[in-house]
Amino acid sequence: MTAREIAASAFEWLSVSLAVVVVLYATLLGLLTTSTVQSHVVYLHAVQMTWFKDLNVPETFGFLKNQVTPFSINVSDGERLYAWHILPVELYRKHEQSLVEESEGFVSDISSRISFRLLRDDPDARLVIHLHGAGGTVASGYRVPNYRALSAGHPAKIHVLTFDYRGFGRSTGSPSEPGLILDALAVIDWAMKVAGIPASRIVLFAQSMGTAVNIAVSKKLASQDPPVVFAGTILVAPFVDVATLVSTYRVAGTIPIISPLARFPFIFKHLQRLIRDKWSSKDNITSYIRSNELNHKKYRLTIIHAEDDWDIPCHHTQLLFWHAVKASINTGLSYDELEQKKLDSKTDLGAAGSIMEWRTDHGVIREEISKTGLHDVIMGYPVITMAVMRSFEAADALFTLN
Ligand SMILES: *[C@@H]1O[C@H](CO)[C@@H](O)[C@H](O)[C@H]1NC(C)=O
Ligand SMILES: *[C@@H]1O[C@H](CO)[C@@H](O)[C@H](O)[C@H]1NC(C)=O
């Protein structure tokens, strides 16, 4: 072959490869516009990660015998959610003998269990309702160490209630924005009515995709009449909304899928319109803060994010914090003005990161940027324990005294 022939065949090979890549990319984008594929991409509910283990045997995930009670909660539209009630370890120790003697596994009547009575009948008991992120089940990944961190501050008092949304794990149905909101409302309703825990003894904790559910239900409950506001709302690694999230999302932190299209605003806008579940946390956080300020309700919102989070960049937290602060004041405040204020008044914790707290007459809005912790490892860190304790203490100063 002459040099010219080699060049020609190389050129041909390149054009064919390029054509294949373009077709594949277009197919991928096309698939992403269908709601079933979108739902799998946003919620990852088919990715269970606990495939070969039985959720009804929580001991296999590192819990003590009967420390966890698996049960289910009915949702108003007929779906059934799979849930875990987790006892804190010091409370377990006090009742170890009787707990060990109870039968194991899934219970259809939770009111018959000792663990449930320990929650319902103790006027000092606290409850963290846990809203997990995309993918997996109640038992996967860093969720188990997360539960320990949530109750570590007061291991005789802080119970954890966690569940799988519709379409996840053993829960029925398939996920959607209104569906997940109904699910969270059903779980909150169970906690308040069946377990009898008032909002002042409940913290709503969420990570990643769960933060959107958290903000949506917190907003809904805070704006109803009479309003319901919890002791605390804690968001770890949240995002502004799905459109902003996908526009910055990179597979494995490196391969951009949608962001190249951001250079073509027309196509990009069109694609954004096709997103079914928008999860606009920035709008909901604004209404949540406004309702509380208007109703003179005490509130405490904590947003935590690690700087080295490659899944959701911590810029999302800075934007949400800004939206929340802006909603708490009547005068305007630009993003840059707030960043300037942070330079003056944030607490620099060196290698641990930084904290910016914004106080109003009614509430506290707190941004914690940790230097490390990635997207989910942070859930087991003591910053999580501290955020829970601060929330319960702010709601009732006596809590940390006894
Ligand atoms: C939940 O729903 C199932 C069937 O859909 C029913 O058998 C069960 O009694 C319900 N549980 C409660 C507590 O209402
Ligand atoms: C809040 O969230 C809900 C559900 O995610 C959504 O329908 C609504 O548009 C959002 N925005 C506001 C301002 O409520």
CSV table of C-alpha atoms and ligand atoms in Angstrom, one decimal:
chain,number,residue,atom,x,y,z
A,1,MET,CA,0.0,0.0,0.0
A,2,THR,CA,1.2,3.5,-0.7
A,3,ALA,CA,1.2,6.2,1.9
A,4,ARG,CA,-1.8,7.7,0.2
A,5,GLU,CA,-3.8,4.4,0.3
A,6,ILE,CA,-3.0,4.0,4.0
A,7,ALA,CA,-4.1,7.6,4.7
A,8,ALA,CA,-7.4,7.0,2.7
A,9,SER,CA,-8.2,3.8,4.6
A,10,ALA,CA,-7.4,5.4,7.9
A,11,PHE,CA,-9.7,8.2,7.0
A,12,GLU,CA,-12.4,5.8,6.1
A,13,TRP,CA,-12.0,3.9,9.3
A,14,LEU,CA,-12.2,7.1,11.3
A,15,SER,CA,-15.4,8.3,9.6
A,16,VAL,CA,-17.1,5.0,10.2
A,17,SER,CA,-16.1,5.0,13.9
A,18,LEU,CA,-17.2,8.6,14.2
A,19,ALA,CA,-20.6,7.7,12.6
A,20,VAL,CA,-21.0,4.8,15.0
A,21,VAL,CA,-20.3,7.0,18.0
A,22,VAL,CA,-22.7,9.6,16.8
A,23,VAL,CA,-25.5,7.0,16.2
A,24,LEU,CA,-24.8,5.5,19.6
A,25,TYR,CA,-24.9,8.8,21.4
A,26,ALA,CA,-28.1,9.9,19.6
A,27,THR,CA,-29.7,6.5,20.6
A,28,LEU,CA,-28.6,7.1,24.2
A,29,LEU,CA,-30.1,10.5,24.2
A,30,GLY,CA,-33.3,9.2,22.5
A,31,LEU,CA,-33.6,6.5,25.2
A,32,LEU,CA,-33.1,9.1,27.9
A,33,THR,CA,-36.2,10.9,26.7
A,34,THR,CA,-38.4,7.9,27.5
A,35,SER,CA,-39.9,8.0,31.0
A,36,THR,CA,-39.1,4.4,31.8
A,37,VAL,CA,-35.4,4.8,31.0
A,38,GLN,CA,-35.3,8.2,32.8
A,39,SER,CA,-36.8,6.6,35.8
A,40,HIS,CA,-34.1,3.9,35.9
A,41,VAL,CA,-31.4,6.5,35.4
A,42,VAL,CA,-32.7,8.9,38.1
A,43,TYR,CA,-33.7,6.3,40.7
A,44,LEU,CA,-31.4,3.3,39.9
A,45,HIS,CA,-34.0,1.2,41.8
A,46,ALA,CA,-33.2,-1.9,39.8
A,47,VAL,CA,-29.6,-1.8,41.2
A,48,GLN,CA,-30.3,-3.5,44.5
A,49,MET,CA,-26.7,-4.2,45.7
A,50,THR,CA,-28.0,-6.5,48.4
A,51,TRP,CA,-29.0,-9.3,46.0
A,52,PHE,CA,-27.7,-12.3,47.8
A,53,LYS,CA,-28.7,-11.3,51.3
A,54,ASP,CA,-32.1,-11.4,52.9
A,55,LEU,CA,-33.2,-8.0,54.2
A,56,ASN,CA,-35.4,-9.8,56.7
A,57,VAL,CA,-32.3,-11.1,58.4
A,58,PRO,CA,-30.7,-7.7,59.4
A,59,GLU,CA,-28.1,-9.6,61.5
A,60,THR,CA,-26.3,-10.4,58.2
A,61,PHE,CA,-25.7,-6.7,57.8
A,62,GLY,CA,-24.0,-6.4,61.2
A,63,PHE,CA,-26.8,-5.8,63.6
A,64,LEU,CA,-27.4,-7.5,66.9
A,65,LYS,CA,-30.1,-10.1,67.2
A,66,ASN,CA,-33.5,-8.3,66.9
A,67,GLN,CA,-31.9,-4.9,67.0
A,68,VAL,CA,-33.8,-4.2,63.7
A,69,THR,CA,-37.5,-4.9,63.2
A,70,PRO,CA,-38.5,-5.4,59.6
A,71,PHE,CA,-42.1,-4.4,58.9
A,72,SER,CA,-44.2,-2.6,56.4
A,73,ILE,CA,-46.1,0.7,56.1
A,74,ASN,CA,-49.1,1.2,53.8
A,75,VAL,CA,-49.3,4.2,51.5
A,76,SER,CA,-52.7,5.9,50.8
A,77,ASP,CA,-52.6,4.9,47.1
A,78,GLY,CA,-52.2,1.1,47.9
A,79,GLU,CA,-48.5,0.7,47.7
A,80,ARG,CA,-46.6,-1.1,50.6
A,81,LEU,CA,-43.3,0.1,51.8
A,82,TYR,CA,-40.7,-2.1,53.4
A,83,ALA,CA,-39.2,-0.5,56.5
A,84,TRP,CA,-36.7,-1.1,59.3
A,85,HIS,CA,-37.0,0.2,62.9
A,86,ILE,CA,-33.5,0.2,64.3
A,87,LEU,CA,-32.9,0.3,68.1
A,88,PRO,CA,-30.0,2.4,69.4
A,89,VAL,CA,-27.3,0.3,71.0
A,90,GLU,CA,-27.5,1.4,74.6
A,91,LEU,CA,-31.2,1.0,74.7
A,92,TYR,CA,-30.7,-2.4,73.2
A,93,ARG,CA,-28.2,-3.3,76.0
A,94,LYS,CA,-30.7,-2.4,78.7
A,95,HIS,CA,-33.3,-4.7,77.2
A,96,GLU,CA,-31.0,-7.3,75.7
A,97,GLN,CA,-32.4,-10.4,77.4
A,98,SER,CA,-36.0,-9.9,76.4
A,99,LEU,CA,-35.1,-8.7,72.9
A,100,VAL,CA,-33.0,-11.8,72.2
A,101,GLU,CA,-35.9,-14.1,73.3
A,102,GLU,CA,-38.4,-12.6,70.8
A,103,SER,CA,-38.9,-14.3,67.5
A,104,GLU,CA,-36.9,-13.1,64.5
A,105,GLY,CA,-37.7,-11.7,61.1
A,106,PHE,CA,-40.4,-9.7,59.4
A,107,VAL,CA,-43.3,-8.8,61.7
A,108,SER,CA,-46.9,-8.1,60.4
A,109,ASP,CA,-48.0,-6.5,63.7
A,110,ILE,CA,-45.2,-4.2,64.9
A,111,SER,CA,-47.2,-3.1,67.9
A,112,SER,CA,-46.6,-6.5,69.4
A,113,ARG,CA,-42.8,-5.9,69.6
A,114,ILE,CA,-40.7,-4.7,72.6
A,115,SER,CA,-38.7,-2.5,70.3
A,116,PHE,CA,-41.8,-0.6,69.1
A,117,ARG,CA,-43.0,-0.1,72.7
A,118,LEU,CA,-39.6,1.2,73.7
A,119,LEU,CA,-40.1,3.9,71.0
A,120,ARG,CA,-43.8,4.7,71.6
A,121,ASP,CA,-43.9,4.6,75.4
A,122,ASP,CA,-40.8,6.7,76.1
A,123,PRO,CA,-41.7,10.4,76.2
A,124,ASP,CA,-38.0,11.2,75.8
A,125,ALA,CA,-37.4,9.0,72.8
A,126,ARG,CA,-36.2,10.7,69.6
A,127,LEU,CA,-36.7,9.4,66.0
A,128,VAL,CA,-34.6,10.0,62.9
A,129,ILE,CA,-36.5,9.3,59.8
A,130,HIS,CA,-34.1,8.3,57.1
A,131,LEU,CA,-34.6,9.0,53.4
A,132,HIS,CA,-32.0,7.2,51.4
A,133,GLY,CA,-30.4,8.1,48.0
A,134,ALA,CA,-30.8,6.5,44.6
A,135,GLY,CA,-30.2,2.8,44.1
A,136,GLY,CA,-29.9,0.0,46.6
A,137,THR,CA,-32.0,-0.9,49.6
A,138,VAL,CA,-32.2,0.0,53.3
A,139,ALA,CA,-29.2,-2.2,53.8
A,140,SER,CA,-26.8,-1.3,51.0
A,141,GLY,CA,-23.5,0.6,51.0
A,142,TYR,CA,-22.8,3.2,53.6
A,143,ARG,CA,-26.3,3.2,54.9
A,144,VAL,CA,-25.6,0.8,57.8
A,145,PRO,CA,-22.7,2.9,59.2
A,146,ASN,CA,-25.0,5.9,58.6
A,147,TYR,CA,-27.6,4.5,61.0
A,148,ARG,CA,-25.0,4.1,63.7
A,149,ALA,CA,-23.8,7.7,63.2
A,150,LEU,CA,-27.4,9.0,63.5
A,151,SER,CA,-27.9,7.5,67.0
A,152,ALA,CA,-24.3,7.7,68.3
A,153,GLY,CA,-24.9,11.0,70.2
A,154,HIS,CA,-27.5,9.5,72.5
A,155,PRO,CA,-27.6,5.8,72.1
A,156,ALA,CA,-30.2,5.3,74.7
A,157,LYS,CA,-32.7,7.6,73.0
A,158,ILE,CA,-32.3,8.0,69.3
A,159,HIS,CA,-34.2,5.4,67.2
A,160,VAL,CA,-33.9,5.3,63.4
A,161,LEU,CA,-36.7,4.5,60.9
A,162,THR,CA,-35.6,3.7,57.4
A,163,PHE,CA,-37.5,2.4,54.4
A,164,ASP,CA,-37.4,1.6,50.7
A,165,TYR,CA,-39.4,3.9,48.4
A,166,ARG,CA,-41.9,2.3,46.0
A,167,GLY,CA,-40.1,0.2,43.4
A,168,PHE,CA,-37.0,-0.2,45.6
A,169,GLY,CA,-36.0,-3.5,47.3
A,170,ARG,CA,-39.1,-5.3,48.7
A,171,SER,CA,-41.5,-2.3,48.4
A,172,THR,CA,-44.2,-2.5,45.7
A,173,GLY,CA,-44.8,-0.2,42.7
A,174,SER,CA,-42.4,1.9,40.7
A,175,PRO,CA,-40.7,5.2,41.5
A,176,SER,CA,-41.9,8.7,40.4
A,177,GLU,CA,-41.7,12.2,42.0
A,178,PRO,CA,-45.3,12.3,43.3
A,179,GLY,CA,-45.0,8.6,44.4
A,180,LEU,CA,-41.9,9.1,46.5
A,181,ILE,CA,-43.4,12.2,48.1
A,182,LEU,CA,-46.5,10.1,49.1
A,183,ASP,CA,-44.2,7.4,50.5
A,184,ALA,CA,-42.3,9.8,52.7
A,185,LEU,CA,-45.6,11.3,53.9
A,186,ALA,CA,-46.9,7.8,54.8
A,187,VAL,CA,-43.8,7.1,56.8
A,188,ILE,CA,-44.0,10.4,58.6
A,189,ASP,CA,-47.7,9.8,59.3
A,190,TRP,CA,-46.8,6.3,60.7
A,191,ALA,CA,-44.2,7.9,63.0
A,192,MET,CA,-46.5,10.6,64.3
A,193,LYS,CA,-49.8,8.7,64.5
A,194,VAL,CA,-48.9,5.0,65.1
A,195,ALA,CA,-45.7,5.5,67.1
A,196,GLY,CA,-47.0,8.8,68.5
A,197,ILE,CA,-43.8,10.9,68.2
A,198,PRO,CA,-44.5,14.6,67.8
A,199,ALA,CA,-42.6,16.6,65.2
A,200,SER,CA,-40.4,18.3,67.9
A,201,ARG,CA,-38.9,14.8,68.6
A,202,ILE,CA,-38.3,13.9,64.9
A,203,VAL,CA,-35.4,14.7,62.6
A,204,LEU,CA,-35.7,14.2,58.9
A,205,PHE,CA,-32.4,13.0,57.5
A,206,ALA,CA,-31.6,12.5,53.8
A,207,GLN,CA,-28.7,11.9,51.4
A,208,SER,CA,-28.4,12.5,47.7
A,209,MET,CA,-31.7,11.8,45.9
A,210,GLY,CA,-33.4,11.5,49.2
A,211,THR,CA,-32.7,15.2,49.9
A,212,ALA,CA,-35.1,16.2,47.1
A,213,VAL,CA,-37.8,14.0,48.8
A,214,ASN,CA,-36.9,15.6,52.2
A,215,ILE,CA,-37.2,19.2,51.0
A,216,ALA,CA,-40.4,18.5,49.1
A,217,VAL,CA,-42.2,16.9,52.1
A,218,SER,CA,-40.7,19.4,54.6
A,219,LYS,CA,-42.1,22.2,52.4
A,220,LYS,CA,-45.5,20.5,52.1
A,221,LEU,CA,-45.9,20.0,55.8
A,222,ALA,CA,-44.5,23.4,56.7
A,223,SER,CA,-47.0,25.2,54.4
A,224,GLN,CA,-50.1,23.3,55.5
A,225,ASP,CA,-52.6,24.5,58.2
A,226,PRO,CA,-51.6,23.9,60.9
A,227,PRO,CA,-48.0,23.7,59.9
A,228,VAL,CA,-45.7,20.8,60.9
A,229,VAL,CA,-42.0,21.6,61.3
A,230,PHE,CA,-39.5,19.0,62.6
A,231,ALA,CA,-36.8,19.4,65.1
A,232,GLY,CA,-34.4,19.4,62.2
A,233,THR,CA,-34.0,18.8,58.5
A,234,ILE,CA,-30.6,17.4,57.5
A,235,LEU,CA,-29.5,17.2,53.9
A,236,VAL,CA,-26.3,15.4,52.9
A,237,ALA,CA,-25.0,15.9,49.3
A,238,PRO,CA,-28.2,17.5,47.9
A,239,PHE,CA,-28.7,18.9,44.4
A,240,VAL,CA,-30.4,22.0,43.0
A,241,ASP,CA,-32.7,20.2,40.6
A,242,VAL,CA,-32.5,17.2,38.1
A,243,ALA,CA,-31.8,19.4,35.1
A,244,THR,CA,-28.8,21.1,36.7
A,245,LEU,CA,-27.6,17.7,38.0
A,246,VAL,CA,-27.7,15.9,34.7
A,247,SER,CA,-26.0,18.9,33.0
A,248,THR,CA,-23.0,18.4,35.2
A,249,TYR,CA,-23.1,14.7,35.7
A,250,ARG,CA,-20.2,12.6,34.6
A,251,VAL,CA,-20.2,8.8,34.5
A,252,ALA,CA,-17.6,7.6,37.0
A,253,GLY,CA,-16.6,11.2,37.5
A,254,THR,CA,-15.1,11.5,34.1
A,255,ILE,CA,-17.3,10.9,31.0
A,256,PRO,CA,-19.8,13.7,30.4
A,257,ILE,CA,-23.2,12.6,28.9
A,258,ILE,CA,-25.3,15.7,28.6
A,259,SER,CA,-22.9,18.5,29.4
A,260,PRO,CA,-21.4,18.6,25.8
A,261,LEU,CA,-24.9,19.7,24.7
A,262,ALA,CA,-24.8,22.7,27.0
A,263,ARG,CA,-23.0,24.5,24.2
A,264,PHE,CA,-26.1,24.3,22.1
A,265,PRO,CA,-28.7,26.2,24.3
A,266,PHE,CA,-31.6,25.4,22.0
A,267,ILE,CA,-31.1,21.6,22.1
A,268,PHE,CA,-30.2,21.7,25.7
A,269,LYS,CA,-33.4,23.6,26.7
A,270,HIS,CA,-35.4,21.1,24.7
A,271,LEU,CA,-33.9,18.2,26.5
A,272,GLN,CA,-34.5,19.8,29.8
A,273,ARG,CA,-38.2,20.1,29.0
A,274,LEU,CA,-38.3,16.4,28.5
A,275,ILE,CA,-37.2,15.6,32.0
A,276,ARG,CA,-40.2,14.0,33.7
A,277,ASP,CA,-39.3,14.2,37.4
A,278,LYS,CA,-37.8,17.6,37.9
A,279,TRP,CA,-37.2,17.6,41.7
A,280,SER,CA,-36.8,21.3,42.0
A,281,SER,CA,-35.2,21.5,45.5
A,282,LYS,CA,-34.2,25.1,45.0
A,283,ASP,CA,-37.8,26.2,44.6
A,284,ASN,CA,-39.0,24.0,47.5
A,285,ILE,CA,-36.3,25.1,49.9
A,286,THR,CA,-37.3,28.7,49.2
A,287,SER,CA,-41.0,28.0,50.0
A,288,TYR,CA,-40.0,25.9,53.1
A,289,ILE,CA,-38.0,28.8,54.6
A,290,ARG,CA,-40.6,31.4,53.6
A,291,SER,CA,-43.4,29.4,55.3
A,292,ASN,CA,-41.5,29.0,58.5
A,293,GLU,CA,-40.6,32.7,58.6
A,294,LEU,CA,-44.1,33.7,57.9
A,295,ASN,CA,-45.6,31.4,60.5
A,296,HIS,CA,-42.9,32.2,63.0
A,297,LYS,CA,-42.1,28.5,63.3
A,298,LYS,CA,-38.8,27.5,64.8
A,299,TYR,CA,-36.7,25.5,62.3
A,300,ARG,CA,-33.2,24.2,61.8
A,301,LEU,CA,-31.9,23.3,58.3
A,302,THR,CA,-28.4,21.7,58.0
A,303,ILE,CA,-26.8,21.1,54.6
A,304,ILE,CA,-23.7,19.0,54.5
A,305,HIS,CA,-21.4,18.3,51.5
A,306,ALA,CA,-17.9,17.0,51.0
A,307,GLU,CA,-15.6,18.9,48.7
A,308,ASP,CA,-14.4,15.7,47.1
A,309,ASP,CA,-17.9,14.5,46.1
A,310,TRP,CA,-17.4,13.5,42.5
A,311,ASP,CA,-21.1,12.4,42.0
A,312,ILE,CA,-22.7,15.7,43.0
A,313,PRO,CA,-20.3,18.6,43.1
A,314,CYS,CA,-20.6,20.6,46.4
A,315,HIS,CA,-21.5,23.7,44.4
A,316,HIS,CA,-25.1,22.4,44.5
A,317,THR,CA,-25.0,22.9,48.3
A,318,GLN,CA,-23.7,26.4,48.0
A,319,LEU,CA,-26.5,27.3,45.6
A,320,LEU,CA,-29.2,25.7,47.8
A,321,PHE,CA,-27.8,27.5,50.9
A,322,TRP,CA,-28.0,30.8,49.0
A,323,HIS,CA,-31.6,30.1,47.9
A,324,ALA,CA,-32.5,29.3,51.6
A,325,VAL,CA,-30.8,32.4,53.0
A,326,LYS,CA,-32.3,34.6,50.3
A,327,ALA,CA,-35.7,33.3,51.2
A,328,SER,CA,-35.2,34.2,54.9
A,329,ILE,CA,-34.7,37.9,54.2
A,330,ASN,CA,-36.9,40.5,52.5
A,331,THR,CA,-34.1,42.4,50.8
A,332,GLY,CA,-32.3,40.9,47.8
A,333,LEU,CA,-29.0,39.1,48.2
A,334,SER,CA,-26.9,37.9,45.3
A,335,TYR,CA,-24.9,34.7,45.3
A,336,ASP,CA,-21.7,36.7,45.2
A,337,GLU,CA,-22.8,39.0,48.1
A,338,LEU,CA,-23.4,35.9,50.2
A,339,GLU,CA,-20.0,34.4,49.2
A,340,GLN,CA,-18.5,37.7,50.3
A,341,LYS,CA,-20.3,37.5,53.7
A,342,LYS,CA,-19.0,34.0,54.1
A,343,LEU,CA,-15.4,35.2,53.8
A,344,ASP,CA,-16.0,37.4,56.8
A,345,SER,CA,-18.1,35.2,59.0
A,346,LYS,CA,-17.6,31.5,58.2
A,347,THR,CA,-15.8,29.3,60.7
A,348,ASP,CA,-12.7,27.8,59.2
A,349,LEU,CA,-12.0,24.4,60.6
A,350,GLY,CA,-8.8,23.7,58.6
A,351,ALA,CA,-8.5,20.2,57.4
A,352,ALA,CA,-12.1,19.5,58.6
A,353,GLY,CA,-13.6,22.1,56.3
A,354,SER,CA,-15.8,25.1,57.1
A,355,ILE,CA,-19.1,26.1,58.5
A,356,MET,CA,-21.4,29.0,57.7
A,357,GLU,CA,-24.4,29.6,59.9
A,358,TRP,CA,-27.2,32.0,59.1
A,359,ARG,CA,-29.5,32.8,62.0
A,360,THR,CA,-32.9,34.6,61.7
A,361,ASP,CA,-35.4,35.3,64.5
A,362,HIS,CA,-37.0,31.9,63.9
A,363,GLY,CA,-34.5,29.6,62.4
A,364,VAL,CA,-30.9,28.5,61.7
A,365,ILE,CA,-29.7,27.7,58.2
A,366,ARG,CA,-26.3,26.0,58.3
A,367,GLU,CA,-23.9,25.0,55.5
A,368,GLU,CA,-21.1,22.6,56.4
A,369,ILE,CA,-18.5,21.9,53.7
A,370,SER,CA,-16.3,19.0,54.7
A,371,LYS,CA,-12.9,18.6,53.0
A,372,THR,CA,-13.3,14.8,52.6
A,373,GLY,CA,-16.1,12.2,52.7
A,374,LEU,CA,-16.9,11.7,49.1
A,375,HIS,CA,-20.5,11.2,48.2
A,376,ASP,CA,-21.5,8.6,50.7
A,377,VAL,CA,-18.7,7.7,53.1
A,378,ILE,CA,-19.4,10.9,54.9
A,379,MET,CA,-22.7,9.4,56.1
A,380,GLY,CA,-20.9,7.5,58.8
A,381,TYR,CA,-18.8,10.4,60.0
A,382,PRO,CA,-19.2,12.2,63.3
A,383,VAL,CA,-20.4,15.4,61.5
A,384,ILE,CA,-23.6,13.5,61.0
A,385,THR,CA,-23.9,12.6,64.7
A,386,MET,CA,-23.3,16.3,65.6
A,387,ALA,CA,-25.9,17.6,63.2
A,388,VAL,CA,-28.5,15.3,64.7
A,389,MET,CA,-27.6,16.2,68.3
A,390,ARG,CA,-27.6,20.0,67.5
A,391,SER,CA,-31.1,19.6,66.0
A,392,PHE,CA,-32.6,17.8,69.0
A,393,GLU,CA,-30.8,20.1,71.4
A,394,ALA,CA,-32.1,23.2,69.6
A,395,ALA,CA,-35.7,21.8,69.9
A,396,ASP,CA,-35.3,20.9,73.5
A,397,ALA,CA,-32.2,22.1,75.5
A,398,LEU,CA,-32.9,19.4,78.2
A,399,PHE,CA,-32.2,16.6,75.7
A,400,THR,CA,-28.4,16.7,76.0
A,401,LEU,CA,-28.5,17.1,79.8
A,402,ASN,CA,-30.0,13.7,80.7
B,1,LIG,C1,-51.9,-2.8,54.7
B,1,LIG,O1,-52.5,-3.3,53.5
B,1,LIG,C2,-52.7,-4.7,53.5
B,1,LIG,C3,-53.2,-5.2,52.2
B,1,LIG,O2,-53.1,-4.2,51.2
B,1,LIG,C4,-53.6,-5.1,54.6
B,1,LIG,O3,-53.7,-6.5,54.7
B,1,LIG,C5,-53.1,-4.6,56.0
B,1,LIG,O4,-54.0,-4.9,57.0
B,1,LIG,C6,-52.8,-3.1,55.9
B,1,LIG,N1,-52.2,-2.7,57.1
B,1,LIG,C7,-52.6,-1.7,57.9
B,1,LIG,C8,-51.8,-1.4,59.1
B,1,LIG,O5,-53.5,-1.0,57.6
B,2,LIG,C1,-41.7,21.5,45.0
B,2,LIG,O1,-41.7,20.1,44.8
B,2,LIG,C2,-42.8,19.6,44.1
B,2,LIG,C3,-42.6,18.1,44.0
B,2,LIG,O2,-41.2,17.8,43.9
B,2,LIG,C4,-43.0,20.3,42.8
B,2,LIG,O3,-44.2,19.8,42.2
B,2,LIG,C5,-43.1,21.8,43.0
B,2,LIG,O4,-43.2,22.4,41.7
B,2,LIG,C6,-41.9,22.3,43.7
B,2,LIG,N1,-41.8,23.7,43.8
B,2,LIG,C7,-42.5,24.5,44.7
B,2,LIG,C8,-42.2,25.9,44.6
B,2,LIG,O5,-43.3,24.0,45.5
